[in-house]
Amino acid sequence: MKRKLRDAINIIMSSEDNKLDIRNVKYVPRWIVLCIDIFLLCLSLALTIYILSDLHINYVAKVGIVFQVAIVLGVNLLFMLVFKTYAGLIRHSSYMDALKIILSSVSTYLVLKIIDFIARWVLGERFFLNASLILYLFFSFTFLFIFRLAVKQAYEYVKIIRRSETFDNAIILGSGENAISVAAALDIEHPQRFKIKGFIVNDKINKRLRIVGKPVYKFDENIILRLKESDISAVIIAEDKLSTKEKFKLVEDCLENDIKVYNSPLVIDWSDTTSVTNQVKSLEIDDILEREPIVLHNEEKRQQLTDKTVMVTGGAGSIGSEIVRQIIKYNPKLILVLDQAETPLHNLQLELEEEYSSLNIKFLICDVANRNRLSIFFERYKIDAIYHAAAYKHVPLMEDNSPEAIITNIYGTKNLADLAVFYNVSHFVMVSTDKAVNPSNVMGASKRAAEMYVQSLNFQAAKTNSRSTTKFITTRFGNVLGSNGSVVPLFKAQIEKGGPITITHPDIIRYFMTISEACQLVLEAGAMGKGGEIFIFDMGEPVKIMNLAIKMIKLAGFVPFKDIDIKITGLRPGEKLYEELLSDSSKTLPTHHKKIMVSKDIIEDYDFVEKQINKIIKAALRLKEKDVVAKLKSLVPEFISKNSEFESLDTQNSKFFTDENEKKTVSAKN
C-alpha cells in the first residue's frame, strides 16, 4: 500500500519543470478514488445526522448510531463496487459515470428500505427514517458528482492555460463516425496539438449544418481561401472520399499556403498501446502519389501460385520481401525465400514465422552466383515458379565495383535461368529496372544484359521446339517509394537530422510507384505472360526530385531552405537526369489492363547473346574492370557512360549525340 501511494504521488508531482501539473497525471489509482468516495459518503452521513439532530428528529431507534452508520456505508460501498463507480478516469467523466452513481444510490436506497422493513417487522421499531435516507442519498450523489465534475473542469482549465505555443487550429476531412471519433480523441490529447475547428465534406450540405457543435465546410475550389479566413493551420484526413486527383490538389494547395496535412487511420485500427500522437501522423509522400492506384486480377495468379512451390530470390530485400508477403495470400505449398544477406533474412524469418506459423516457408542463405548450391535446391524442391528479385542496384556503388555487378546481376541470373530450363520450372519472372533502358551506368547495363539473356533463352526454346516449358517474363519499372534504393528513406533520415537534403541535380527527374504496386505488377506479369515479354507499367508523370524534396519538407512541417536546406551535390558516376521505360527501338502492345503494356524489344540470337555474356562473366571473374565494361558495351551498344571513368570507352560521336538527346528530352519534360 505504501509503495502504491508513493507511486501515485510521484505520478502527480512529475513534470518537466518539477511543478504540479494535473495534465501530467495519467490516471489516479482506483483505490485512491474509492477512498475519496468513502470520505464523501462519511461527509454526507455527518451532514445528514447534523441536520436531523438540529431539527430534533429522533434519528436513532432500537440500534445505536454507529451500527446504523456501518449498515449504510456497508450497503453503499457494496453497490459502488458492483457498479464500479470508482473505475473511470475522473478527468474524462461522462454521463455514464453519473448513471453509475445514480444506479448505486437507488440500489442502496432500496436495500436499506428492505432492511428497515425487516427490522420493523421483527423488532417492531424502524432502523431508518425516510427523511434520513433521502437526505443521505441526495448529499452522497451530489458530493460524488461534484467531485468528478470539479476534477474534470480543473483538468480542462489547466490544459487550456498551459497549452503549447505550437498549437494548430485544425479541420478534419470527413464527417462520418471515424472523423467524429478522431475529433474526440484529439480533443483530449495531451499535450494537445490541435483545436478542432470543423469538418470538410465532399457532399451537398446545409450551410447551417454543424457536427458536434462545429461548422462544416463544403469541399470546392474555394476551400483553401475559406480555411485561411478561418485561421486553419492544419488539415487531418480522417475519411478519404476524395478522388486521387482531388486529394492531390487539396494537399498541393495546403502545402502552398503553409497549411500542414496529417493522416489518420480508422479509429478501429488504432493500437491500444499507441497514443493519439502516434496515430495521427504527418502525411507520407506515397499517400499523395499523383495517379490512380493499379487494380489487378487475382484469378490467374491464384491458378499459378495456389498449392505450388515458389522461389523468391532477393527475398529479404524491400521488393523481394513484399513479393513473398503477397504470394502468401494465394496459399502456396512451399515458399523458398533465398538471399545472401543473413541479418535481413533472419529478421524476415522472425516476422513471417510469427504471423504465418502454419505456412511452409523455408529461408535459404545462398549467393545466386553459387550455381552448385542453387542446383541442390532445384533438385530437392521441384520448383514451379521463380520470382527473381536478387540484384545489386545502387548505381554509384556498382560503377566502382563493376565485376560484382556482373557476377550478381548477369551471372546470377544466368545460373537461375539455366537451372529453371533444366528442371522445367513453369515460370521465371525477372524483376528489372528502367535503368536498363539506354543505360548510362554499369548497373543498368548489367540488368539489360540479364534481360537479353532470359529473352534469348525463351526465343531459343521456341525456335528449336525445345522440350523446355519455362516461360521467361521480365517486369520493368522505375523507382519504388520506400525501397532500400529509393531517395525517400534517405530524405526522411536527412529531415529527421535537421537537414540538409542532398540532391545530385536540380533538374533530375524519376518515375515512382509504391512497393505494393510494384510487387502486384510482378505477380500479374507472371500470371499473364506467355514468355519472352517485358511488361511495363504506366507509372504516370515523372516526378522532379527537387519538387519531391520540397514537398517532403513541407509535409514534415518545416519550411524549405529555411528550416531544412537543400544542397546540390552534382551528378554521381553513372547517373543521368532522367530514366526511360522504353528504348527508341522498342514498340509496345496493350494488354487486358490499360496500365500494363508489353515491350517488343529486338531479341538477339541465343548463341550470340550467350557467347557475349560468357566473355563478360570471365572478364568479371578476372576482375578486369575496363575489359568487363568494354565487353558489356559490345553486347549492349546503347550503353553510353555518364559522369564515369568508363566514358573513354565510348566514341565521341555517340557520346555527343546522347548528351544532346538527353538535354532535349529533359527540356521537353520540364
mmCIF file with all atom_site columns, N, CA and C in Angstrom, residues 435-463:
data_model
loop_
_atom_site.group_PDB
_atom_site.id
_atom_site.type_symbol
_atom_site.label_atom_id
_atom_site.label_alt_id
_atom_site.label_comp_id
_atom_site.label_asym_id
_atom_site.label_entity_id
_atom_site.label_seq_id
_atom_site.pdbx_PDB_ins_code
_atom_site.Cartn_x
_atom_site.Cartn_y
_atom_site.Cartn_z
_atom_site.occupancy
_atom_site.B_iso_or_equiv
_atom_site.pdbx_formal_charge
_atom_site.auth_seq_id
_atom_site.auth_comp_id
_atom_site.auth_asym_id
_atom_site.auth_atom_id
_atom_site.pdbx_PDB_model_num
ATOM 1  N N  . LYS A 1 435 ? 16.379 1.630   -65.474 1.00 0.00 ? 435 LYS A N  1
ATOM 2  C CA . LYS A 1 435 ? 17.774 1.980   -65.741 1.00 0.00 ? 435 LYS A CA 1
ATOM 3  C C  . LYS A 1 435 ? 18.407 1.055   -66.775 1.00 0.00 ? 435 LYS A C  1
ATOM 4  N N  . ALA A 1 436 ? 17.687 -0.031  -67.132 1.00 0.00 ? 436 ALA A N  1
ATOM 5  C CA . ALA A 1 436 ? 18.177 -0.918  -68.189 1.00 0.00 ? 436 ALA A CA 1
ATOM 6  C C  . ALA A 1 436 ? 17.904 -0.347  -69.574 1.00 0.00 ? 436 ALA A C  1
ATOM 7  N N  . VAL A 1 437 ? 17.114 0.697   -69.654 1.00 0.00 ? 437 VAL A N  1
ATOM 8  C CA . VAL A 1 437 ? 16.778 1.315   -70.938 1.00 0.00 ? 437 VAL A CA 1
ATOM 9  C C  . VAL A 1 437 ? 17.794 2.406   -71.249 1.00 0.00 ? 437 VAL A C  1
ATOM 10 N N  . ASN A 1 438 ? 18.453 2.317   -72.416 1.00 0.00 ? 438 ASN A N  1
ATOM 11 C CA . ASN A 1 438 ? 19.518 3.260   -72.770 1.00 0.00 ? 438 ASN A CA 1
ATOM 12 C C  . ASN A 1 438 ? 20.428 3.503   -71.571 1.00 0.00 ? 438 ASN A C  1
ATOM 13 N N  . PRO A 1 439 ? 21.019 2.456   -71.022 1.00 0.00 ? 439 PRO A N  1
ATOM 14 C CA . PRO A 1 439 ? 21.755 2.576   -69.755 1.00 0.00 ? 439 PRO A CA 1
ATOM 15 C C  . PRO A 1 439 ? 22.934 3.534   -69.853 1.00 0.00 ? 439 PRO A C  1
ATOM 16 N N  . SER A 1 440 ? 23.174 4.211   -68.736 1.00 0.00 ? 440 SER A N  1
ATOM 17 C CA . SER A 1 440 ? 24.310 5.128   -68.641 1.00 0.00 ? 440 SER A CA 1
ATOM 18 C C  . SER A 1 440 ? 25.265 4.691   -67.544 1.00 0.00 ? 440 SER A C  1
ATOM 19 N N  . ASN A 1 441 ? 25.046 3.496   -67.013 1.00 0.00 ? 441 ASN A N  1
ATOM 20 C CA . ASN A 1 441 ? 25.873 3.004   -65.914 1.00 0.00 ? 441 ASN A CA 1
ATOM 21 C C  . ASN A 1 441 ? 25.962 1.490   -65.975 1.00 0.00 ? 441 ASN A C  1
ATOM 22 N N  . VAL A 1 442 ? 26.914 0.950   -65.243 1.00 0.00 ? 442 VAL A N  1
ATOM 23 C CA . VAL A 1 442 ? 27.164 -0.494  -65.252 1.00 0.00 ? 442 VAL A CA 1
ATOM 24 C C  . VAL A 1 442 ? 25.959 -1.257  -64.705 1.00 0.00 ? 442 VAL A C  1
ATOM 25 N N  . MET A 1 443 ? 25.355 -0.735  -63.641 1.00 0.00 ? 443 MET A N  1
ATOM 26 C CA . MET A 1 443 ? 24.207 -1.436  -63.062 1.00 0.00 ? 443 MET A CA 1
ATOM 27 C C  . MET A 1 443 ? 23.097 -1.598  -64.080 1.00 0.00 ? 443 MET A C  1
ATOM 28 N N  . GLY A 1 444 ? 22.697 -0.497  -64.727 1.00 0.00 ? 444 GLY A N  1
ATOM 29 C CA . GLY A 1 444 ? 21.623 -0.566  -65.710 1.00 0.00 ? 444 GLY A CA 1
ATOM 30 C C  . GLY A 1 444 ? 21.975 -1.469  -66.880 1.00 0.00 ? 444 GLY A C  1
ATOM 31 N N  . ALA A 1 445 ? 23.226 -1.387  -67.358 1.00 0.00 ? 445 ALA A N  1
ATOM 32 C CA . ALA A 1 445 ? 23.649 -2.225  -68.483 1.00 0.00 ? 445 ALA A CA 1
ATOM 33 C C  . ALA A 1 445 ? 23.666 -3.701  -68.099 1.00 0.00 ? 445 ALA A C  1
ATOM 34 N N  . SER A 1 446 ? 24.058 -4.000  -66.862 1.00 0.00 ? 446 SER A N  1
ATOM 35 C CA . SER A 1 446 ? 24.065 -5.403  -66.424 1.00 0.00 ? 446 SER A CA 1
ATOM 36 C C  . SER A 1 446 ? 22.648 -5.957  -66.364 1.00 0.00 ? 446 SER A C  1
ATOM 37 N N  . LYS A 1 447 ? 21.689 -5.134  -65.965 1.00 0.00 ? 447 LYS A N  1
ATOM 38 C CA . LYS A 1 447 ? 20.292 -5.586  -65.941 1.00 0.00 ? 447 LYS A CA 1
ATOM 39 C C  . LYS A 1 447 ? 19.758 -5.771  -67.356 1.00 0.00 ? 447 LYS A C  1
ATOM 40 N N  . ARG A 1 448 ? 20.169 -4.891  -68.282 1.00 0.00 ? 448 ARG A N  1
ATOM 41 C CA . ARG A 1 448 ? 19.752 -5.056  -69.673 1.00 0.00 ? 448 ARG A CA 1
ATOM 42 C C  . ARG A 1 448 ? 20.329 -6.342  -70.261 1.00 0.00 ? 448 ARG A C  1
ATOM 43 N N  . ALA A 1 449 ? 21.588 -6.651  -69.945 1.00 0.00 ? 449 ALA A N  1
ATOM 44 C CA . ALA A 1 449 ? 22.198 -7.894  -70.419 1.00 0.00 ? 449 ALA A CA 1
ATOM 45 C C  . ALA A 1 449 ? 21.452 -9.109  -69.863 1.00 0.00 ? 449 ALA A C  1
ATOM 46 N N  . ALA A 1 450 ? 21.045 -9.018  -68.594 1.00 0.00 ? 450 ALA A N  1
ATOM 47 C CA . ALA A 1 450 ? 20.280 -10.112 -67.993 1.00 0.00 ? 450 ALA A CA 1
ATOM 48 C C  . ALA A 1 450 ? 18.926 -10.261 -68.680 1.00 0.00 ? 450 ALA A C  1
ATOM 49 N N  . GLU A 1 451 ? 18.270 -9.125  -68.996 1.00 0.00 ? 451 GLU A N  1
ATOM 50 C CA . GLU A 1 451 ? 17.014 -9.168  -69.752 1.00 0.00 ? 451 GLU A CA 1
ATOM 51 C C  . GLU A 1 451 ? 17.213 -9.888  -71.085 1.00 0.00 ? 451 GLU A C  1
ATOM 52 N N  . MET A 1 452 ? 18.284 -9.516  -71.795 1.00 0.00 ? 452 MET A N  1
ATOM 53 C CA . MET A 1 452 ? 18.549 -10.100 -73.110 1.00 0.00 ? 452 MET A CA 1
ATOM 54 C C  . MET A 1 452 ? 18.763 -11.609 -73.012 1.00 0.00 ? 452 MET A C  1
ATOM 55 N N  . TYR A 1 453 ? 19.442 -12.044 -71.949 1.00 0.00 ? 453 TYR A N  1
ATOM 56 C CA . TYR A 1 453 ? 19.733 -13.472 -71.828 1.00 0.00 ? 453 TYR A CA 1
ATOM 57 C C  . TYR A 1 453 ? 18.456 -14.286 -71.601 1.00 0.00 ? 453 TYR A C  1
ATOM 58 N N  . VAL A 1 454 ? 17.604 -13.831 -70.665 1.00 0.00 ? 454 VAL A N  1
ATOM 59 C CA . VAL A 1 454 ? 16.399 -14.622 -70.388 1.00 0.00 ? 454 VAL A CA 1
ATOM 60 C C  . VAL A 1 454 ? 15.441 -14.577 -71.580 1.00 0.00 ? 454 VAL A C  1
ATOM 61 N N  . GLN A 1 455 ? 15.419 -13.459 -72.305 1.00 0.00 ? 455 GLN A N  1
ATOM 62 C CA . GLN A 1 455 ? 14.583 -13.394 -73.510 1.00 0.00 ? 455 GLN A CA 1
ATOM 63 C C  . GLN A 1 455 ? 15.111 -14.333 -74.598 1.00 0.00 ? 455 GLN A C  1
ATOM 64 N N  . SER A 1 456 ? 16.430 -14.348 -74.740 1.00 0.00 ? 456 SER A N  1
ATOM 65 C CA . SER A 1 456 ? 17.004 -15.208 -75.779 1.00 0.00 ? 456 SER A CA 1
ATOM 66 C C  . SER A 1 456 ? 16.795 -16.681 -75.456 1.00 0.00 ? 456 SER A C  1
ATOM 67 N N  . LEU A 1 457 ? 16.803 -17.026 -74.173 1.00 0.00 ? 457 LEU A N  1
ATOM 68 C CA . LEU A 1 457 ? 16.501 -18.406 -73.777 1.00 0.00 ? 457 LEU A CA 1
ATOM 69 C C  . LEU A 1 457 ? 15.090 -18.781 -74.204 1.00 0.00 ? 457 LEU A C  1
ATOM 70 N N  . ASN A 1 458 ? 14.158 -17.884 -73.946 1.00 0.00 ? 458 ASN A N  1
ATOM 71 C CA . ASN A 1 458 ? 12.771 -18.126 -74.341 1.00 0.00 ? 458 ASN A CA 1
ATOM 72 C C  . ASN A 1 458 ? 12.659 -18.236 -75.869 1.00 0.00 ? 458 ASN A C  1
ATOM 73 N N  . PHE A 1 459 ? 13.368 -17.359 -76.579 1.00 0.00 ? 459 PHE A N  1
ATOM 74 C CA . PHE A 1 459 ? 13.375 -17.356 -78.041 1.00 0.00 ? 459 PHE A CA 1
ATOM 75 C C  . PHE A 1 459 ? 13.984 -18.642 -78.583 1.00 0.00 ? 459 PHE A C  1
ATOM 76 N N  . GLN A 1 460 ? 15.075 -19.102 -77.942 1.00 0.00 ? 460 GLN A N  1
ATOM 77 C CA . GLN A 1 460 ? 15.752 -20.318 -78.388 1.00 0.00 ? 460 GLN A CA 1
ATOM 78 C C  . GLN A 1 460 ? 14.854 -21.537 -78.255 1.00 0.00 ? 460 GLN A C  1
ATOM 79 N N  . ALA A 1 461 ? 14.105 -21.619 -77.149 1.00 0.00 ? 461 ALA A N  1
ATOM 80 C CA . ALA A 1 461 ? 13.215 -22.757 -76.939 1.00 0.00 ? 461 ALA A CA 1
ATOM 81 C C  . ALA A 1 461 ? 12.128 -22.801 -78.005 1.00 0.00 ? 461 ALA A C  1
ATOM 82 N N  . ALA A 1 462 ? 11.563 -21.634 -78.349 1.00 0.00 ? 462 ALA A N  1
ATOM 83 C CA . ALA A 1 462 ? 10.526 -21.581 -79.376 1.00 0.00 ? 462 ALA A CA 1
ATOM 84 C C  . ALA A 1 462 ? 11.095 -21.901 -80.757 1.00 0.00 ? 462 ALA A C  1
ATOM 85 N N  . LYS A 1 463 ? 12.314 -21.431 -80.995 1.00 0.00 ? 463 LYS A N  1
ATOM 86 C CA . LYS A 1 463 ? 12.939 -21.599 -82.315 1.00 0.00 ? 463 LYS A CA 1
ATOM 87 C C  . LYS A 1 463 ? 13.299 -23.052 -82.586 1.00 0.00 ? 463 LYS A C  1
#
